[in-house]
Short mmCIF file of C-alpha atoms in Angstrom, two decimals:
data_model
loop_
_atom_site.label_atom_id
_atom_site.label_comp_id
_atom_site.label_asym_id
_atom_site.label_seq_id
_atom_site.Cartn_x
_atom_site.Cartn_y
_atom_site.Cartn_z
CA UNK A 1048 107.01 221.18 -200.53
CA UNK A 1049 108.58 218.45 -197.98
CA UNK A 1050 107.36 214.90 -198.68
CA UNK A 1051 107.96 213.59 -195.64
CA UNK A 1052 105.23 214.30 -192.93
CA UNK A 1053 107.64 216.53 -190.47
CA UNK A 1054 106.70 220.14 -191.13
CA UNK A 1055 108.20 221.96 -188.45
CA UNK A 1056 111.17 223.99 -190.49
CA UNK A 1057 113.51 223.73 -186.83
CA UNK A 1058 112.67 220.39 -185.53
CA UNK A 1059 113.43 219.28 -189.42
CA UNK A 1060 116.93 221.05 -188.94
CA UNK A 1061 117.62 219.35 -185.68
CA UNK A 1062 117.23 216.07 -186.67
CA UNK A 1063 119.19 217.00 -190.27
CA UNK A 1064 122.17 217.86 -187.71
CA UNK A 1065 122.25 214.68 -185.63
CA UNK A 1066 125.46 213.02 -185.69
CA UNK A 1067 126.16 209.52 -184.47
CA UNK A 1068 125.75 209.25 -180.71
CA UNK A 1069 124.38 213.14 -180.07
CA UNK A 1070 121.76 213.08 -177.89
CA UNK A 1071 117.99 214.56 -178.67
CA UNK A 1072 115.30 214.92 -175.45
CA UNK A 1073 112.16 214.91 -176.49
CA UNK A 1074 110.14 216.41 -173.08
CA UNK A 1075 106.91 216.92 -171.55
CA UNK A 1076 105.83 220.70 -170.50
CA UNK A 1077 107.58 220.62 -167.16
CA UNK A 1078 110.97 219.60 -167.95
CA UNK A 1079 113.85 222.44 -166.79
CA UNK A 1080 115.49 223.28 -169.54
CA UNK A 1081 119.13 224.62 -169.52
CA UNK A 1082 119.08 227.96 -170.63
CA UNK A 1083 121.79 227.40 -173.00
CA UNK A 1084 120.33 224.49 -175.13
CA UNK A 1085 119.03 224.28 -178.44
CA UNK A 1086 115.47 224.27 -177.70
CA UNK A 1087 112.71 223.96 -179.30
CA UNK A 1088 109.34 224.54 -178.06
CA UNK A 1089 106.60 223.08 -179.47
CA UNK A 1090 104.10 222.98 -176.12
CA UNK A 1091 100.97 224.87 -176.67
CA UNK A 1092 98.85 223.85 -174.23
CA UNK A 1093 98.70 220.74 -171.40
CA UNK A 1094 99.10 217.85 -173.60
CA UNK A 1095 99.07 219.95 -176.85
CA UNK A 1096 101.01 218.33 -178.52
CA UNK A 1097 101.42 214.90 -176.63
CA UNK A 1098 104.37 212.75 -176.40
CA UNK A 1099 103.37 210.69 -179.30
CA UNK A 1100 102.57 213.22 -181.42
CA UNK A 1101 105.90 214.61 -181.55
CA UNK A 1102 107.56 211.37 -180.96
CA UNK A 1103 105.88 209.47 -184.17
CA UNK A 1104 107.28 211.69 -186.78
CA UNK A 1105 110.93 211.84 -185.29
CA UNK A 1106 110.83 207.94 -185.54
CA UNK A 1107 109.66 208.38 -188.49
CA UNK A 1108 113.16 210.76 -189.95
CA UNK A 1109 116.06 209.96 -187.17
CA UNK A 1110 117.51 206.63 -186.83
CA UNK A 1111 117.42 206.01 -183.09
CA UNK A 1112 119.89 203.62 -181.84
CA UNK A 1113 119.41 203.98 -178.14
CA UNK A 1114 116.19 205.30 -176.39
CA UNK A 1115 116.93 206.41 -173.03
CA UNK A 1116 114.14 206.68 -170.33
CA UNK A 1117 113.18 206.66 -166.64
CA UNK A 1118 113.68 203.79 -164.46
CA UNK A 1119 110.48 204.65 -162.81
CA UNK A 1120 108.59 204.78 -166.37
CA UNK A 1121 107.69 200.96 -166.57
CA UNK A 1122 106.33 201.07 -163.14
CA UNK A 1123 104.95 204.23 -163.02
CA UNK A 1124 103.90 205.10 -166.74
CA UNK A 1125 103.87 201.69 -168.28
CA UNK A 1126 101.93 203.25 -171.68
CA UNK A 1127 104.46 205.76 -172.46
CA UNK A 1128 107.06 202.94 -172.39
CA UNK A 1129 104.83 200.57 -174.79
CA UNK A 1130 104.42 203.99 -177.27
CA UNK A 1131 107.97 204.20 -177.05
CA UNK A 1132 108.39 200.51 -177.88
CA UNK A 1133 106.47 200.97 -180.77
CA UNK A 1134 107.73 203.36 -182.41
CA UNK A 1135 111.47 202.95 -182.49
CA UNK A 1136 111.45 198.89 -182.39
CA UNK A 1137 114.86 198.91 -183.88
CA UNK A 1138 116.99 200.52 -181.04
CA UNK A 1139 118.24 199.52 -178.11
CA UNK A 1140 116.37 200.86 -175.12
CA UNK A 1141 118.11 201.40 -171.66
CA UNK A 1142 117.02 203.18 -168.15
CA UNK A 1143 118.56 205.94 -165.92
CA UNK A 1144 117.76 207.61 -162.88
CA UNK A 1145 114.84 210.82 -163.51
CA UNK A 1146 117.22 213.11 -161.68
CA UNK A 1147 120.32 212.40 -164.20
CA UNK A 1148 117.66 213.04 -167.03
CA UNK A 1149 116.75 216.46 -165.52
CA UNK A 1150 120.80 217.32 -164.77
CA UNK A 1151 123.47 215.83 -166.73
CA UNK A 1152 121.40 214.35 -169.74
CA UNK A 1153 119.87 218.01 -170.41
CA UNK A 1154 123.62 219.45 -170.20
CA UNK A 1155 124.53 217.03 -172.55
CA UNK A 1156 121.59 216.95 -175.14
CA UNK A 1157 122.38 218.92 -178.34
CA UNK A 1158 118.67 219.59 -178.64
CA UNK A 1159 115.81 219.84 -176.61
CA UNK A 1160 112.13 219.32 -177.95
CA UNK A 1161 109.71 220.40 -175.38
CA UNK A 1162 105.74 219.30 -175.49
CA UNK A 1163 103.01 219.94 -173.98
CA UNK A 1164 103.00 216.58 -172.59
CA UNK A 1165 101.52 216.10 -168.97
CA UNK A 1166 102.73 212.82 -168.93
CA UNK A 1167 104.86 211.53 -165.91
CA UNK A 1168 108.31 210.80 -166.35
CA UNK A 1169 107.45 211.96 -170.11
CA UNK A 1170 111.55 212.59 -170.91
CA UNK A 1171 113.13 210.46 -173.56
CA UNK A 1172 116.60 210.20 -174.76
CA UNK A 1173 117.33 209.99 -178.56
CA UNK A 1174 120.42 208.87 -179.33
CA UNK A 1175 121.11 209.05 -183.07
CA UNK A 1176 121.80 206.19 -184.73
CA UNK A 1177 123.32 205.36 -188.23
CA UNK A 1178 121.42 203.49 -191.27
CA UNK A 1179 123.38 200.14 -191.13
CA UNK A 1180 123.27 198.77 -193.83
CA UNK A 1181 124.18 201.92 -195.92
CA UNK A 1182 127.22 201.92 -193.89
CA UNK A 1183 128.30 198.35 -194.27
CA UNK A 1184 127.12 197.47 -197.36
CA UNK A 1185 130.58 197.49 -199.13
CA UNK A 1186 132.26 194.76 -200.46
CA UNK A 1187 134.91 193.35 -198.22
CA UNK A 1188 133.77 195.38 -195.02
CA UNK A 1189 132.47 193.53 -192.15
CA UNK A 1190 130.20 194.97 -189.74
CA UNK A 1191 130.57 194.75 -185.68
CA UNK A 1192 128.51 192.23 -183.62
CA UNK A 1193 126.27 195.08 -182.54
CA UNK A 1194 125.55 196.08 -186.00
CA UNK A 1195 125.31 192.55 -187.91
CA UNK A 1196 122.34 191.92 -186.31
CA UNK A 1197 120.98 195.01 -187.73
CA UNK A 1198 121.81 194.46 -190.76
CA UNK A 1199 118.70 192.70 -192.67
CA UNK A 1200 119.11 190.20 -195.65
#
């Protein structure tokens, strides 16, 4: 059996497949998506699962180095954005326009993960990340500005 808390046998493959800079949306229940992504539906019911509950254990198993959101989610959904905050602290966040989520992100996503989420603006952007310091740990290499400050010791 798994030891890590992320049981879902696809959503464990998704993340597994993630190279540096793909994108993963994570989505609420509304959220069109293109009929040729990789998607995987996890909605159930309205807000079965939630945002967060799909959200925590992806934090948990993909290194996110950008999260990608809303420009309208601080203002209009200020919670979602503090959840968000929370649980990838390490990556850099950044805003878009809602309609170039819907369009050109979803095009561009290798995966989609849709909730049940009834949450407004409830589409994030996952950009996969790599583990720092496992990457430039080596003697004699030297790691960019935008990764020494990742890098903890």
């Amino acid at each position: 059996m798994n030891r890590n808390r992320l049981l879902n046998a696809e959503l464990a493959h998704a993340i597994a497949s993630m190279g540096h800079g793909d994108l993963m949306i994570v989505c609420d229940a509304g959220f069109p998506i293109p009929s040729s992504a990789w998607r995987i539906d996890l909605a159930i019911s309205p807000d079965v699962p939630d945002l967060e509950t799909v959200l925590a254990p992806i934090a948990a198993n993909l290194i996110a180095e950008r999260v990608g959101y809303a420009d309208t989610l601080p203002v209009h959904n200020a919670p979602l954005l503090a959840k968000l905050k929370r649980l990838f602290p390490d990556a850099d966040f950044e805003t878009t326009t809602h309609e170039t989520i819907l369009g050109e992100m979803a095009a561009k996503a290798k995966v989609i993960v849709r909730t049940g989420a009834f949450d407004p603006w409830g589409n994030i952007l996952l950009y996969s990340g790599v583990d720092v310091p496992a990457w430039f740990s080596k003697p004699g290499v030297v790691a960019p500005d935008y990764y020494a400050k990742k890098l903890k010791g």
